[in-house]
Amino acid sequence: MVGLKPSEVPPTTAVKFLGAGTAACFADLLTFPLDTAKVRLQIQGENQATQAARRIQYRGVLGTILTMVRTEGPRSPYNGLVAGLQRQMSFASIRIGLYDSVKQFYTPKGSDHSSITTRILAGCTTGAMAVSCAQPTDVVKVRFQASIHLGAGSNRKYSGTMDAYRTIAREEGVRGLWKGTLPNITRNAIVNCAEMVTYDIIKEKLLDYHLLTDNFPCHFISAFGAGFCATVVASPVDVVKTRYMNSPPGQYCSPLDCMLKMVTQEGPTAFYKGFTPSFLRLGTWNVVMFVTYEQLKRALMKVQMLRESPF
C-alpha cells in the first residue's frame, strides 16, 4: 500500500470540501506556469493584440515560458497566482468537494451504483455552482496571465490582485467581474464532467476488477485519464472563454461573436491553440490534485477520529 490507508469511516462533506480546495491549491502551485503559457498561446493571433504582443511570438510550451522569462522576468509565469489560489479555494472546493454529495442526491434510493447519467448530472451541477461563486477570481487571473510587461517602463494596469477587482468593477461595472460567465459555466461543466466522471469510472473499474487496490497507482492512472479526456472535450470552449475574458469592452459582442470571429479569421484550428500546454497542465494538475486529495481525505479523517476518540 502506497500512502495512507483508507479510513474505515467515509470522509465527511466538510473533509472533502477542505481537502479538495487545499489539494487544488497545491496542484496550482506546481502547474501555474503551464496555465499561463496556455493563456498566452490561446490569445496569440487576436487582431486587437497590443503592440508589445505583436512583437513577441510564442512557440510551444517550453518556448513560451522561456520567452516570458527572457522578456518579462522570472516571475512572469506566475502572474495571477494569488487570484488563481483564491479561485481554487472557492472553485475546487465546490466542484470536487461536493461532487459525491450531489451524486448521492441524484442517485435513486436503493441503487447500489450511480449511473453515468447521474454522474454527468452531478458534474454539471457542481461545475455550474462553482463558476457562479468563483467567476471574479477567474477573470482577474486571466487578465494577469494575459498582460505583458516588458521592463520597468511598461505600464501596469493593476497594481495587485485587490486593485484588479476594484478597477474592473469601477471601469466595467460589477458585471465586468462576471464577464464570460456563460462560456465559463459551459467550459467547467464539461471539464468537471470529464474529470470527475472519468476519474470516478476508471477508479471504480480498476477496483471492481481487482486490477489495482485503492492506492497511489490507482489514483495516478485514474487522474491521468481524467486529465486527457477533460483537455480533449474542453479545449474549444476554454479558448473562447480565455479570449472573451481578456478582451477590452466592445471587442466581442458575446461569446458566440468571439467564436465566430475566431473561425472566420483564424480557422477552426484556433479552437485548439494551446492544446499541448492545456494537456500538460490539466494532466499534471489532475494527477497532483487527485493524489493529494485522496491522501488529504484520509489524513483529515484520521485527525477527526483521533479528536473524537475518548482515549
Coordinates of N, CA and C in Angstrom, one line a residue, residues 135-276:
Q135 N -16.3 33.1 -10.4 CA -16.0 33.8 -11.6 C -15.1 35.0 -11.5
P136 N -15.3 35.9 -10.6 CA -14.5 37.1 -10.5 C -13.0 36.7 -10.3
T137 N -12.7 35.7 -9.6 CA -11.3 35.3 -9.4 C -10.7 34.8 -10.7
D138 N -11.5 34.1 -11.5 CA -11.1 33.6 -12.8 C -10.8 34.8 -13.8
V139 N -11.7 35.8 -13.8 CA -11.5 36.9 -14.7 C -10.1 37.6 -14.3
V140 N -9.9 37.9 -13.1 CA -8.7 38.6 -12.6 C -7.4 37.7 -13.0
K141 N -7.5 36.4 -12.7 CA -6.4 35.5 -13.0 C -6.0 35.6 -14.5
V142 N -7.0 35.5 -15.4 CA -6.8 35.5 -16.8 C -6.2 36.9 -17.2
R143 N -6.7 38.0 -16.7 CA -6.2 39.3 -17.0 C -4.7 39.4 -16.7
F144 N -4.3 38.9 -15.5 CA -2.9 39.0 -15.1 C -2.0 38.1 -16.0
Q145 N -2.5 36.9 -16.3 CA -1.8 36.0 -17.1 C -1.6 36.5 -18.5
A146 N -2.6 37.2 -19.1 CA -2.5 37.7 -20.4 C -1.7 39.0 -20.6
S147 N -1.5 39.7 -19.5 CA -0.9 41.0 -19.6 C 0.6 40.9 -19.8
I148 N 1.2 41.7 -20.6 CA 2.6 41.6 -21.0 C 3.3 42.9 -20.4
H149 N 4.4 42.7 -19.6 CA 5.1 43.8 -19.1 C 6.6 43.7 -19.5
L150 N 7.0 44.5 -20.4 CA 8.4 44.5 -20.9 C 9.2 45.5 -20.2
G151 N 9.7 45.1 -19.0 CA 10.6 46.0 -18.3 C 9.9 47.0 -17.3
A152 N 10.7 47.7 -16.6 CA 10.2 48.6 -15.6 C 9.4 49.8 -16.2
G153 N 9.7 50.1 -17.4 CA 9.0 51.3 -18.0 C 7.6 51.0 -18.5
S154 N 7.2 49.7 -18.6 CA 5.9 49.4 -19.1 C 4.8 49.7 -18.1
N155 N 3.6 50.0 -18.5 CA 2.5 50.4 -17.7 C 1.8 49.1 -17.2
R156 N 1.6 49.1 -15.9 CA 0.8 48.0 -15.3 C -0.6 48.5 -15.0
K157 N -1.6 47.8 -15.6 CA -2.9 48.3 -15.4 C -3.4 48.1 -14.0
Y158 N -2.9 47.0 -13.4 CA -3.4 46.6 -12.0 C -2.1 46.5 -11.1
S159 N -2.2 47.2 -9.9 CA -1.0 47.2 -9.0 C -1.0 45.9 -8.2
G160 N -2.1 45.2 -8.1 CA -2.2 44.0 -7.3 C -3.6 43.3 -7.5
T161 N -3.8 42.2 -6.9 CA -5.0 41.4 -7.1 C -6.2 42.2 -6.6
M162 N -6.2 42.8 -5.4 CA -7.4 43.5 -4.9 C -7.6 44.8 -5.8
D163 N -6.5 45.4 -6.2 CA -6.7 46.6 -7.1 C -7.4 46.1 -8.4
A164 N -7.1 44.9 -8.9 CA -7.7 44.4 -10.1 C -9.2 44.3 -10.0
Y165 N -9.6 43.7 -8.8 CA -11.1 43.6 -8.6 C -11.7 45.0 -8.6
R166 N -11.1 45.9 -7.9 CA -11.7 47.3 -7.8 C -11.7 48.0 -9.1
T167 N -10.6 47.9 -9.9 CA -10.5 48.6 -11.2 C -11.5 48.0 -12.2
I168 N -11.6 46.7 -12.2 CA -12.6 46.1 -13.2 C -14.0 46.5 -12.8
A169 N -14.3 46.5 -11.5 CA -15.7 46.9 -11.1 C -16.0 48.3 -11.4
R170 N -14.9 49.2 -11.2 CA -15.1 50.6 -11.5 C -15.2 50.9 -13.0
E171 N -14.4 50.3 -13.8 CA -14.3 50.7 -15.2 C -15.4 49.9 -16.0
E172 N -15.7 48.7 -15.7 CA -16.6 47.9 -16.5 C -17.9 47.5 -15.7
G173 N -18.0 48.0 -14.5 CA -19.2 47.7 -13.7 C -19.0 46.3 -13.0
V174 N -19.9 46.1 -12.0 CA -19.8 44.8 -11.3 C -19.9 43.6 -12.3
R175 N -20.7 43.8 -13.3 CA -20.9 42.8 -14.3 C -19.6 42.4 -15.0
G176 N -18.6 43.3 -15.0 CA -17.3 43.0 -15.6 C -16.6 41.9 -14.9
L177 N -16.9 41.8 -13.6 CA -16.2 40.7 -12.8 C -16.8 39.3 -13.2
W178 N -18.0 39.3 -13.8 CA -18.7 38.1 -14.2 C -18.6 38.0 -15.7
K179 N -17.7 38.7 -16.3 CA -17.6 38.6 -17.8 C -17.2 37.2 -18.2
G180 N -17.9 36.7 -19.2 CA -17.6 35.3 -19.7 C -18.1 34.2 -18.8
T181 N -19.1 34.5 -18.0 CA -19.7 33.5 -17.1 C -20.3 32.4 -17.9
L182 N -21.0 32.7 -19.0 CA -21.7 31.6 -19.8 C -20.7 30.6 -20.4
P183 N -19.7 31.2 -21.1 CA -18.7 30.2 -21.6 C -17.9 29.5 -20.5
N184 N -17.7 30.2 -19.4 CA -17.0 29.5 -18.3 C -17.8 28.4 -17.7
I185 N -19.2 28.7 -17.5 CA -20.0 27.6 -17.0 C -20.0 26.4 -17.9
T186 N -20.1 26.7 -19.2 CA -20.1 25.7 -20.2 C -18.8 24.9 -20.2
R187 N -17.7 25.6 -20.1 CA -16.4 25.0 -20.1 C -16.2 24.2 -18.9
N188 N -16.6 24.7 -17.7 CA -16.3 24.0 -16.5 C -17.3 22.9 -16.2
A189 N -18.5 23.0 -16.8 CA -19.4 21.9 -16.7 C -18.8 20.7 -17.5
I190 N -18.3 21.0 -18.7 CA -17.7 19.9 -19.5 C -16.4 19.4 -18.8
V191 N -15.5 20.3 -18.3 CA -14.3 19.8 -17.6 C -14.6 19.0 -16.4
N192 N -15.6 19.5 -15.6 CA -15.9 18.8 -14.4 C -16.5 17.4 -14.7
C193 N -17.4 17.3 -15.7 CA -17.9 16.0 -16.1 C -16.8 15.1 -16.5
A194 N -15.9 15.6 -17.4 CA -14.8 14.8 -18.0 C -13.9 14.4 -16.8
E195 N -13.5 15.3 -16.0 CA -12.6 15.0 -14.9 C -13.2 14.0 -13.9
M196 N -14.3 14.5 -13.2 CA -14.9 13.7 -12.1 C -15.5 12.4 -12.6
V197 N -16.2 12.4 -13.7 CA -16.9 11.2 -14.2 C -15.8 10.2 -14.6
T198 N -14.8 10.7 -15.4 CA -13.8 9.8 -15.9 C -13.0 9.2 -14.7
Y199 N -12.6 10.1 -13.8 CA -11.8 9.6 -12.6 C -12.7 8.6 -11.9
D200 N -13.9 8.9 -11.6 CA -14.8 8.0 -10.9 C -14.9 6.7 -11.5
I201 N -15.2 6.6 -12.8 CA -15.4 5.4 -13.5 C -14.1 4.5 -13.6
I202 N -13.0 5.2 -14.0 CA -11.7 4.4 -14.1 C -11.3 3.8 -12.8
K203 N -11.4 4.6 -11.7 CA -11.1 4.1 -10.4 C -12.0 3.0 -10.0
E204 N -13.3 3.2 -10.2 CA -14.3 2.1 -9.9 C -14.0 0.8 -10.6
K205 N -13.7 0.9 -11.9 CA -13.4 -0.3 -12.7 C -12.1 -1.0 -12.3
L206 N -11.1 -0.2 -12.0 CA -9.8 -0.8 -11.5 C -10.0 -1.5 -10.2
L207 N -10.8 -1.0 -9.4 CA -11.1 -1.7 -8.1 C -12.0 -2.9 -8.2
D208 N -13.1 -2.7 -9.0 CA -14.0 -3.8 -9.2 C -13.4 -5.0 -9.8
Y209 N -12.5 -4.8 -10.8 CA -11.9 -5.9 -11.5 C -10.6 -6.4 -10.8
H210 N -10.3 -5.8 -9.6 CA -9.1 -6.1 -8.8 C -7.8 -6.0 -9.6
L211 N -7.8 -5.0 -10.5 CA -6.6 -4.7 -11.2 C -5.6 -4.0 -10.3
L212 N -6.1 -3.1 -9.5 CA -5.3 -2.3 -8.5 C -6.1 -2.2 -7.2
T213 N -5.4 -1.9 -6.1 CA -6.0 -1.6 -4.9 C -6.2 -0.1 -4.8
D214 N -6.9 0.4 -3.8 CA -7.2 1.8 -3.6 C -5.9 2.5 -3.1
N215 N -4.9 2.7 -4.0 CA -3.7 3.4 -3.5 C -3.2 4.3 -4.6
F216 N -1.9 4.7 -4.5 CA -1.3 5.7 -5.4 C -1.4 5.3 -6.9
P217 N -1.0 4.1 -7.3 CA -1.1 3.8 -8.7 C -2.5 3.9 -9.3
C218 N -3.5 3.5 -8.5 CA -4.9 3.5 -9.0 C -5.3 5.0 -9.1
H219 N -4.9 5.8 -8.2 CA -5.3 7.3 -8.2 C -4.5 7.9 -9.4
F220 N -3.3 7.6 -9.6 CA -2.5 8.2 -10.7 C -3.1 7.9 -12.1
I221 N -3.4 6.6 -12.3 CA -3.9 6.2 -13.6 C -5.3 6.9 -13.9
S222 N -6.1 6.9 -12.8 CA -7.4 7.5 -13.0 C -7.3 9.0 -13.2
A223 N -6.5 9.6 -12.5 CA -6.3 11.1 -12.7 C -5.7 11.4 -14.1
F224 N -4.8 10.6 -14.5 CA -4.2 10.9 -15.9 C -5.3 10.8 -17.0
G225 N -6.1 9.7 -16.9 CA -7.1 9.5 -17.8 C -8.1 10.7 -17.8
A226 N -8.4 11.2 -16.6 CA -9.4 12.3 -16.4 C -8.8 13.5 -17.0
G227 N -7.6 13.8 -16.9 CA -6.9 15.0 -17.4 C -7.0 15.0 -18.9
F228 N -6.7 13.8 -19.6 CA -6.7 13.8 -21.0 C -8.1 14.0 -21.6
C229 N -9.1 13.3 -21.0 CA -10.4 13.5 -21.5 C -10.9 14.9 -21.4
A230 N -10.6 15.5 -20.2 CA -11.0 16.9 -20.0 C -10.4 17.8 -21.0
T231 N -9.2 17.7 -21.4 CA -8.5 18.5 -22.3 C -9.1 18.4 -23.7
V232 N -9.4 17.2 -24.1 CA -9.9 17.0 -25.5 C -11.3 17.7 -25.7
V233 N -12.2 17.5 -24.7 CA -13.5 18.0 -24.9 C -13.7 19.4 -24.5
A234 N -12.8 20.0 -23.7 CA -13.0 21.3 -23.2 C -12.1 22.4 -23.9
S235 N -11.1 22.0 -24.7 CA -10.2 23.0 -25.2 C -10.9 24.0 -26.1
P236 N -11.9 23.7 -27.0 CA -12.5 24.8 -27.7 C -13.2 25.8 -26.9
V237 N -14.0 25.4 -25.9 CA -14.7 26.3 -25.0 C -13.7 27.1 -24.2
D238 N -12.6 26.5 -23.8 CA -11.6 27.1 -23.0 C -10.9 28.3 -23.7
V239 N -10.6 28.1 -25.0 CA -10.0 29.2 -25.8 C -11.0 30.4 -25.9
V240 N -12.3 30.1 -26.2 CA -13.3 31.2 -26.3 C -13.4 31.9 -25.0
K241 N -13.4 31.1 -23.9 CA -13.5 31.7 -22.6 C -12.3 32.7 -22.3
T242 N -11.1 32.2 -22.6 CA -9.9 33.0 -22.3 C -9.9 34.3 -23.1
R243 N -10.2 34.2 -24.4 CA -10.2 35.4 -25.2 C -11.3 36.4 -24.8
Y244 N -12.5 35.8 -24.5 CA -13.6 36.7 -24.1 C -13.3 37.4 -22.8
M245 N -12.8 36.7 -21.9 CA -12.5 37.3 -20.6 C -11.4 38.4 -20.7
N246 N -10.4 38.2 -21.5 CA -9.3 39.1 -21.7 C -9.6 40.3 -22.6
S247 N -10.7 40.2 -23.3 CA -11.0 41.2 -24.3 C -11.4 42.6 -23.7
P248 N -11.0 43.7 -24.3 CA -11.5 45.0 -23.8 C -12.9 45.2 -24.2
P249 N -13.6 46.1 -23.5 CA -15.1 46.3 -23.8 C -15.3 46.6 -25.3
G250 N -16.2 46.0 -25.9 CA -16.6 46.3 -27.3 C -15.9 45.4 -28.4
Q251 N -14.8 44.6 -28.0 CA -14.2 43.8 -29.0 C -15.1 42.7 -29.5
Y252 N -15.7 42.0 -28.5 CA -16.7 41.0 -28.9 C -18.1 41.3 -28.3
C253 N -19.1 41.1 -29.1 CA -20.5 41.3 -28.6 C -20.9 40.3 -27.6
S254 N -20.4 39.1 -27.8 CA -20.8 37.9 -27.0 C -19.8 36.8 -27.2
P255 N -19.9 35.8 -26.3 CA -19.0 34.6 -26.6 C -19.2 34.0 -27.9
L256 N -20.5 34.0 -28.4 CA -20.8 33.5 -29.7 C -20.1 34.3 -30.8
D257 N -20.1 35.6 -30.6 CA -19.4 36.5 -31.6 C -17.9 36.2 -31.6
C258 N -17.3 36.0 -30.4 CA -15.9 35.7 -30.3 C -15.6 34.4 -31.0
M259 N -16.5 33.4 -30.8 CA -16.3 32.1 -31.5 C -16.3 32.2 -33.0
L260 N -17.3 33.0 -33.5 CA -17.4 33.2 -35.0 C -16.3 33.9 -35.6
K261 N -15.8 34.9 -34.9 CA -14.6 35.7 -35.4 C -13.4 34.8 -35.4
M262 N -13.2 34.0 -34.4 CA -12.1 33.1 -34.4 C -12.1 32.2 -35.6
V263 N -13.3 31.6 -35.9 CA -13.4 30.7 -37.1 C -13.1 31.4 -38.4
T264 N -13.7 32.6 -38.6 CA -13.5 33.3 -39.8 C -12.1 33.9 -40.0
Q265 N -11.5 34.3 -38.9 CA -10.2 35.0 -39.0 C -9.0 34.0 -38.9
E266 N -9.2 33.0 -38.1 CA -8.0 32.1 -37.9 C -8.3 30.6 -38.2
G267 N -9.5 30.3 -38.6 CA -9.8 28.9 -38.9 C -10.2 28.1 -37.7
P268 N -10.7 26.9 -37.9 CA -11.2 26.0 -36.8 C -10.1 25.5 -35.9
T269 N -8.8 25.5 -36.4 CA -7.7 25.0 -35.6 C -7.4 26.0 -34.4
A270 N -8.0 27.2 -34.5 CA -7.8 28.2 -33.4 C -8.4 27.7 -32.1
F271 N -9.4 26.8 -32.2 CA -10.1 26.3 -31.0 C -9.1 25.4 -30.2
Y272 N -8.1 24.9 -30.9 CA -7.1 24.0 -30.2 C -5.8 24.7 -30.0
K273 N -5.7 26.0 -30.0 CA -4.5 26.7 -29.7 C -4.2 26.5 -28.3
G274 N -2.9 26.2 -28.0 CA -2.5 25.9 -26.6 C -2.9 24.6 -26.1
F275 N -3.2 23.6 -27.0 CA -3.7 22.3 -26.6 C -2.6 21.5 -25.8
T276 N -1.3 21.6 -26.3 CA -0.3 20.9 -25.6 C -0.1 21.4 -24.1

